[in-house]
mmCIF file of C-alpha atoms in Angstrom:
data_model
loop_
_atom_site.group_PDB
_atom_site.id
_atom_site.type_symbol
_atom_site.label_atom_id
_atom_site.label_comp_id
_atom_site.label_asym_id
_atom_site.label_seq_id
_atom_site.Cartn_x
_atom_site.Cartn_y
_atom_site.Cartn_z
ATOM 1 C CA MET A 1 34.411 19.737 -7.323
ATOM 2 C CA ILE A 2 30.942 18.737 -6.227
ATOM 3 C CA THR A 3 29.956 15.096 -6.648
ATOM 4 C CA HIS A 4 26.526 13.836 -7.772
ATOM 5 C CA ILE A 5 25.802 12.866 -4.159
ATOM 6 C CA GLY A 6 26.518 16.473 -3.181
ATOM 7 C CA ILE A 7 24.125 17.749 -5.850
ATOM 8 C CA LEU A 8 21.516 15.242 -4.636
ATOM 9 C CA ASN A 9 21.936 16.570 -1.071
ATOM 10 C CA ILE A 10 21.467 20.169 -2.242
ATOM 11 C CA ILE A 11 18.335 19.241 -4.235
ATOM 12 C CA SER A 12 17.082 17.393 -1.139
ATOM 13 C CA VAL A 13 17.575 20.483 1.028
ATOM 14 C CA VAL A 14 15.467 22.532 -1.387
ATOM 15 C CA TYR A 15 12.749 19.877 -1.699
ATOM 16 C CA LEU A 16 12.508 18.889 1.972
ATOM 17 C CA SER A 17 12.467 22.506 3.136
ATOM 18 C CA PHE A 18 9.554 23.012 0.713
ATOM 19 C CA VAL A 19 7.741 20.010 2.226
ATOM 20 C CA VAL A 20 8.160 21.462 5.730
ATOM 21 C CA ALA A 21 7.087 24.963 4.678
ATOM 22 C CA PHE A 22 4.082 23.662 2.744
ATOM 23 C CA THR A 23 2.988 21.458 5.661
ATOM 24 C CA PHE A 24 2.934 24.415 8.052
ATOM 25 C CA GLY A 25 1.244 26.594 5.439
ATOM 26 C CA LEU A 26 -1.505 23.999 4.905
ATOM 27 C CA ASN A 27 -2.000 23.573 8.631
ATOM 28 C CA GLU A 28 -2.241 27.285 9.334
ATOM 29 C CA HIS A 29 -4.506 28.475 6.524
ATOM 30 C CA ASP A 30 -7.496 27.428 4.453
ATOM 31 C CA VAL A 31 -7.374 30.016 1.663
ATOM 32 C CA PRO A 32 -5.186 28.857 -1.277
ATOM 33 C CA GLY A 33 -3.643 32.308 -1.846
ATOM 34 C CA LYS A 34 -2.572 32.561 1.784
ATOM 35 C CA ILE A 35 -1.217 29.028 1.810
ATOM 36 C CA VAL A 36 0.928 29.759 -1.256
ATOM 37 C CA ARG A 37 2.178 33.108 0.099
ATOM 38 C CA VAL A 38 2.991 31.793 3.572
ATOM 39 C CA THR A 39 4.669 28.694 2.102
ATOM 40 C CA ILE A 40 6.889 30.688 -0.256
ATOM 41 C CA VAL A 41 7.883 33.205 2.452
ATOM 42 C CA ARG A 42 8.690 30.429 4.936
ATOM 43 C CA TRP A 43 10.512 28.370 2.300
ATOM 44 C CA VAL A 44 12.738 31.277 1.284
ATOM 45 C CA LYS A 45 13.486 32.135 4.940
ATOM 46 C CA LEU A 46 14.401 28.516 5.635
ATOM 47 C CA LEU A 47 16.659 28.306 2.574
ATOM 48 C CA LEU A 48 18.397 31.568 3.529
ATOM 49 C CA ALA A 49 18.984 30.262 7.061
ATOM 50 C CA LEU A 50 20.413 27.046 5.620
ATOM 51 C CA LEU A 51 22.611 29.069 3.259
ATOM 52 C CA VAL A 52 23.972 31.084 6.200
ATOM 53 C CA ILE A 53 24.660 27.851 8.126
ATOM 54 C CA SER A 54 26.447 26.336 5.118
ATOM 55 C CA ILE A 55 28.646 29.473 4.742
ATOM 56 C CA VAL A 56 29.541 29.373 8.460
ATOM 57 C CA VAL A 57 30.388 25.679 8.245
ATOM 58 C CA ARG A 58 32.461 26.307 5.113
ATOM 59 C CA ILE A 59 34.408 29.116 6.842
ATOM 60 C CA LEU A 60 34.924 27.065 10.014
ATOM 61 C CA GLY A 61 36.085 24.144 7.862
ATOM 62 C CA ARG A 62 38.864 26.291 6.408
ATOM 63 C CA ILE A 63 40.181 27.489 9.790
ATOM 64 C CA MET B 1 -19.001 20.061 32.469
ATOM 65 C CA PRO B 2 -18.814 20.121 28.655
ATOM 66 C CA SER B 3 -15.370 20.344 27.147
ATOM 67 C CA ASN B 4 -13.881 21.296 23.803
ATOM 68 C CA ARG B 5 -12.373 17.857 23.262
ATOM 69 C CA PRO B 6 -12.720 16.405 19.774
ATOM 70 C CA SER B 7 -15.764 14.240 19.167
ATOM 71 C CA GLY B 8 -14.866 10.723 20.356
ATOM 72 C CA ALA B 9 -15.073 7.934 17.832
ATOM 73 C CA GLY B 10 -15.324 10.131 14.752
ATOM 74 C CA PHE B 11 -12.213 12.089 15.546
ATOM 75 C CA VAL B 12 -10.189 9.056 16.600
ATOM 76 C CA LEU B 13 -11.207 7.217 13.406
ATOM 77 C CA ASP B 14 -10.213 10.231 11.295
ATOM 78 C CA ALA B 15 -6.848 10.494 13.058
ATOM 79 C CA VAL B 16 -6.129 6.780 12.637
ATOM 80 C CA LEU B 17 -7.210 6.896 8.969
ATOM 81 C CA ASN B 18 -5.030 9.946 8.411
ATOM 82 C CA TRP B 19 -2.086 8.097 9.919
ATOM 83 C CA LEU B 20 -2.678 4.917 7.886
ATOM 84 C CA ILE B 21 -3.265 6.708 4.584
ATOM 85 C CA PRO B 22 -2.113 10.345 4.694
ATOM 86 C CA GLY B 23 -5.044 12.601 3.772
ATOM 87 C CA ALA B 24 -7.724 9.955 4.354
ATOM 88 C CA GLY B 25 -8.958 11.661 7.552
ATOM 89 C CA TYR B 26 -9.517 14.903 5.684
ATOM 90 C CA LEU B 27 -11.148 12.988 2.812
ATOM 91 C CA ARG B 28 -13.695 11.609 5.275
ATOM 92 C CA ARG B 29 -14.373 15.170 6.442
ATOM 93 C CA GLY B 30 -15.076 16.235 2.839
ATOM 94 C CA ARG B 31 -11.840 18.250 2.435
ATOM 95 C CA TYR B 32 -10.978 16.675 -0.915
ATOM 96 C CA ILE B 33 -8.304 19.054 -2.231
ATOM 97 C CA ARG B 34 -6.545 19.185 1.161
ATOM 98 C CA ALA B 35 -6.674 15.374 1.344
ATOM 99 C CA LEU B 36 -5.181 15.054 -2.159
ATOM 100 C CA LEU B 37 -2.407 17.551 -1.392
ATOM 101 C CA ILE B 38 -1.494 15.755 1.824
ATOM 102 C CA PHE B 39 -1.596 12.361 0.098
ATOM 103 C CA VAL B 40 0.709 13.504 -2.689
ATOM 104 C CA LEU B 41 3.058 15.433 -0.388
ATOM 105 C CA ILE B 42 3.536 12.691 2.227
ATOM 106 C CA ASN B 43 3.497 9.647 -0.023
ATOM 107 C CA GLY B 44 5.518 11.414 -2.719
ATOM 108 C CA THR B 45 8.228 12.180 -0.181
ATOM 109 C CA PHE B 46 8.067 8.611 1.135
ATOM 110 C CA VAL B 47 8.386 7.077 -2.350
ATOM 111 C CA ALA B 48 11.243 9.476 -3.141
ATOM 112 C CA GLY B 49 12.954 8.146 -0.013
ATOM 113 C CA LEU B 50 12.421 4.559 -1.154
ATOM 114 C CA SER B 51 13.783 5.449 -4.603
ATOM 115 C CA LEU B 52 16.956 6.677 -2.904
ATOM 116 C CA GLN B 53 17.280 3.148 -1.396
ATOM 117 C CA GLY B 54 16.137 4.339 2.021
ATOM 118 C CA SER B 55 13.816 2.430 4.339
ATOM 119 C CA VAL B 56 12.218 2.478 7.764
ATOM 120 C CA THR B 57 15.158 1.682 10.027
ATOM 121 C CA PRO B 58 14.366 -0.722 12.884
ATOM 122 C CA PRO B 59 15.748 0.489 16.236
ATOM 123 C CA ILE B 60 19.135 -0.794 17.469
ATOM 124 C CA TRP B 61 19.523 -1.859 21.105
ATOM 125 C CA ASP B 62 22.774 -3.803 21.013
ATOM 126 C CA GLY B 63 25.042 -1.082 22.331
ATOM 127 C CA SER B 64 26.694 -0.509 18.952
ATOM 128 C CA GLY B 65 25.004 2.862 18.666
ATOM 129 C CA GLY B 66 21.544 4.291 18.305
ATOM 130 C CA GLY B 67 19.553 3.423 21.403
ATOM 131 C CA ILE B 68 17.064 6.130 22.231
ATOM 132 C CA ILE B 69 17.900 8.117 19.080
ATOM 133 C CA SER B 70 17.270 5.112 16.829
ATOM 134 C CA MET B 71 14.002 4.426 18.686
ATOM 135 C CA LEU B 72 12.824 8.030 18.191
ATOM 136 C CA THR B 73 13.845 7.905 14.523
ATOM 137 C CA PHE B 74 11.909 4.659 14.133
ATOM 138 C CA ILE B 75 8.777 6.130 15.783
ATOM 139 C CA ILE B 76 8.880 9.200 13.519
ATOM 140 C CA GLN B 77 9.496 7.077 10.440
ATOM 141 C CA LEU B 78 6.356 5.115 11.285
ATOM 142 C CA GLY B 79 4.357 8.327 10.828
ATOM 143 C CA SER B 80 3.468 7.476 7.225
ATOM 144 C CA GLY B 81 1.300 4.588 8.409
ATOM 145 C CA LEU B 82 0.668 1.914 5.816
ATOM 146 C CA PHE B 83 3.754 2.640 3.692
ATOM 147 C CA SER B 84 5.920 2.753 6.821
ATOM 148 C CA GLY B 85 4.523 -0.613 7.933
ATOM 149 C CA LEU B 86 5.178 -2.111 4.505
ATOM 150 C CA SER B 87 8.750 -0.822 4.555
ATOM 151 C CA PHE B 88 9.350 -2.115 8.114
ATOM 152 C CA PHE B 89 8.020 -5.589 7.296
ATOM 153 C CA ALA B 90 9.923 -5.603 3.984
ATOM 154 C CA VAL B 91 13.172 -4.918 5.892
ATOM 155 C CA GLN B 92 12.392 -7.763 8.318
ATOM 156 C CA GLY B 93 11.326 -10.023 5.440
ATOM 157 C CA MET B 94 14.527 -9.303 3.482
ATOM 158 C CA ARG B 95 16.648 -10.306 6.485
ATOM 159 C CA ARG B 96 14.791 -13.587 6.866
ATOM 160 C CA MET B 97 14.779 -14.310 3.125
ATOM 161 C CA ASN B 98 18.505 -13.573 2.842
ATOM 162 C CA ALA B 99 19.176 -15.872 5.800
ATOM 163 C CA LEU B 100 17.143 -18.645 4.162
ATOM 164 C CA GLY B 101 18.640 -18.041 0.729
ATOM 165 C CA PHE B 102 15.375 -16.951 -0.950
ATOM 166 C CA GLN B 103 15.183 -14.383 -3.713
ATOM 167 C CA PRO B 104 12.821 -11.597 -2.575
ATOM 168 C CA ALA B 105 10.206 -10.129 -4.930
ATOM 169 C CA PRO B 106 11.075 -6.754 -6.544
ATOM 170 C CA ILE B 107 8.387 -4.950 -4.534
ATOM 171 C CA VAL B 108 9.889 -6.286 -1.277
ATOM 172 C CA ARG B 109 13.325 -5.128 -2.427
ATOM 173 C CA PHE B 110 11.915 -1.678 -3.253
ATOM 174 C CA PHE B 111 10.293 -1.246 0.176
ATOM 175 C CA SER B 112 13.301 -2.591 2.079
ATOM 176 C CA GLY B 113 15.896 -0.215 0.592
ATOM 177 C CA TRP B 114 19.556 -1.131 0.470
ATOM 178 C CA GLN B 115 21.652 -0.168 3.479
ATOM 179 C CA PRO B 116 25.120 -0.246 1.808
ATOM 180 C CA HIS B 117 23.956 2.228 -0.879
ATOM 181 C CA ALA B 118 25.455 5.733 -0.763
ATOM 182 C CA THR B 119 22.024 7.393 -0.613
ATOM 183 C CA PHE B 120 20.513 5.061 2.028
ATOM 184 C CA GLU B 121 20.861 7.646 4.821
ATOM 185 C CA LEU B 122 19.418 10.412 2.634
ATOM 186 C CA GLY B 123 16.507 8.192 1.553
ATOM 187 C CA SER B 124 15.791 7.240 5.143
ATOM 188 C CA PHE B 125 15.799 10.950 6.012
ATOM 189 C CA TYR B 126 13.120 11.553 3.351
ATOM 190 C CA ILE B 127 11.045 8.846 5.055
ATOM 191 C CA LEU B 128 11.696 10.492 8.434
ATOM 192 C CA VAL B 129 10.475 13.871 7.120
ATOM 193 C CA SER B 130 7.350 12.362 5.509
ATOM 194 C CA GLY B 131 6.463 10.642 8.801
ATOM 195 C CA ALA B 132 7.066 13.772 10.892
ATOM 196 C CA MET B 133 4.955 15.903 8.540
ATOM 197 C CA ASN B 134 2.111 13.390 8.681
ATOM 198 C CA TYR B 135 2.166 13.564 12.515
ATOM 199 C CA PHE B 136 1.756 17.338 12.137
ATOM 200 C CA PHE B 137 -1.263 16.807 9.865
ATOM 201 C CA ILE B 138 -2.804 14.370 12.351
ATOM 202 C CA THR B 139 -2.364 16.726 15.319
ATOM 203 C CA ASN B 140 -3.700 19.599 13.225
ATOM 204 C CA MET B 141 -6.953 17.659 12.911
ATOM 205 C CA TYR B 142 -7.380 18.069 16.682
ATOM 206 C CA ASP B 143 -7.258 21.852 16.270
ATOM 207 C CA ARG B 144 -9.577 21.840 13.274
ATOM 208 C CA TYR B 145 -12.248 19.419 14.448
ATOM 209 C CA ARG B 146 -12.596 19.990 18.179
ATOM 210 C CA ARG B 147 -16.250 20.577 19.038
ATOM 211 C CA ASP B 148 -18.229 22.986 21.124
ATOM 212 C CA PRO B 149 -20.605 21.837 23.918
ATOM 213 C CA LEU B 150 -23.403 21.402 21.354
ATOM 214 C CA GLY B 151 -21.262 19.138 19.211
ATOM 215 C CA ARG B 152 -20.616 21.732 16.493
ATOM 216 C CA ALA B 153 -17.189 22.089 14.976
ATOM 217 C CA ILE B 154 -15.460 25.267 16.110
ATOM 218 C CA ALA B 155 -14.018 27.288 13.222
ATOM 219 C CA ARG B 156 -10.295 27.225 13.675
ATOM 220 C CA LYS B 157 -8.689 30.630 13.554
ATOM 221 C CA THR B 158 -4.999 31.262 13.942
ATOM 222 C CA ALA B 159 -3.631 34.563 15.201
ATOM 223 C CA ARG B 160 -2.616 35.369 11.644
ATOM 224 C CA ASP B 161 -6.175 34.752 10.337
ATOM 225 C CA LYS B 162 -7.641 36.988 13.039
ATOM 226 C CA ALA B 163 -5.194 39.769 12.304
ATOM 227 C CA SER B 164 -5.974 39.817 8.554
#
């Protein structure tokens, strides 16, 4: 069972990865449409990478 | 020989302003929406960190742990400028007030966090991220506002912009 601290950590991963993706998007582009597109693409990639890492850690934790 | 270095005083002032108050450097350059977005993003993350009882963590040099890592963490956490300074001094103030038996004001308690709290580390990580992202915004100003030999700003184009 996941605790409220665990849920808070998961929400933090989603939010902080957005902050990082948005920062790089803002720095790279000036056009709002491009900033939004680049941010979303980078955010999703980052979350997928984090998901893969969490699955690997989960599997290794069971060995 | 002329160089493409950023214009002296103007650029330095913008960079310092942007460090002190995230977005202020861009505000001075007339980039109002960008300035507002940066202000909300950086300070919002910082305040979220404070709400999770986090704070700027002063470096530890007593051999109990930390050392260079705690120093680097501290430097990055200072990236949010004014808010970081307030948090640092609030932490120091809380220690002194506790030692002297004084009751600190609620605003001091808010900025100093609470180390025993379960979310202290997470909150401090929020503050770390906000500081790091503000350093990125400051260094990005160098790319954006470097000047040509005639003192004109060079339009910044990334490889992605050129390709599209």
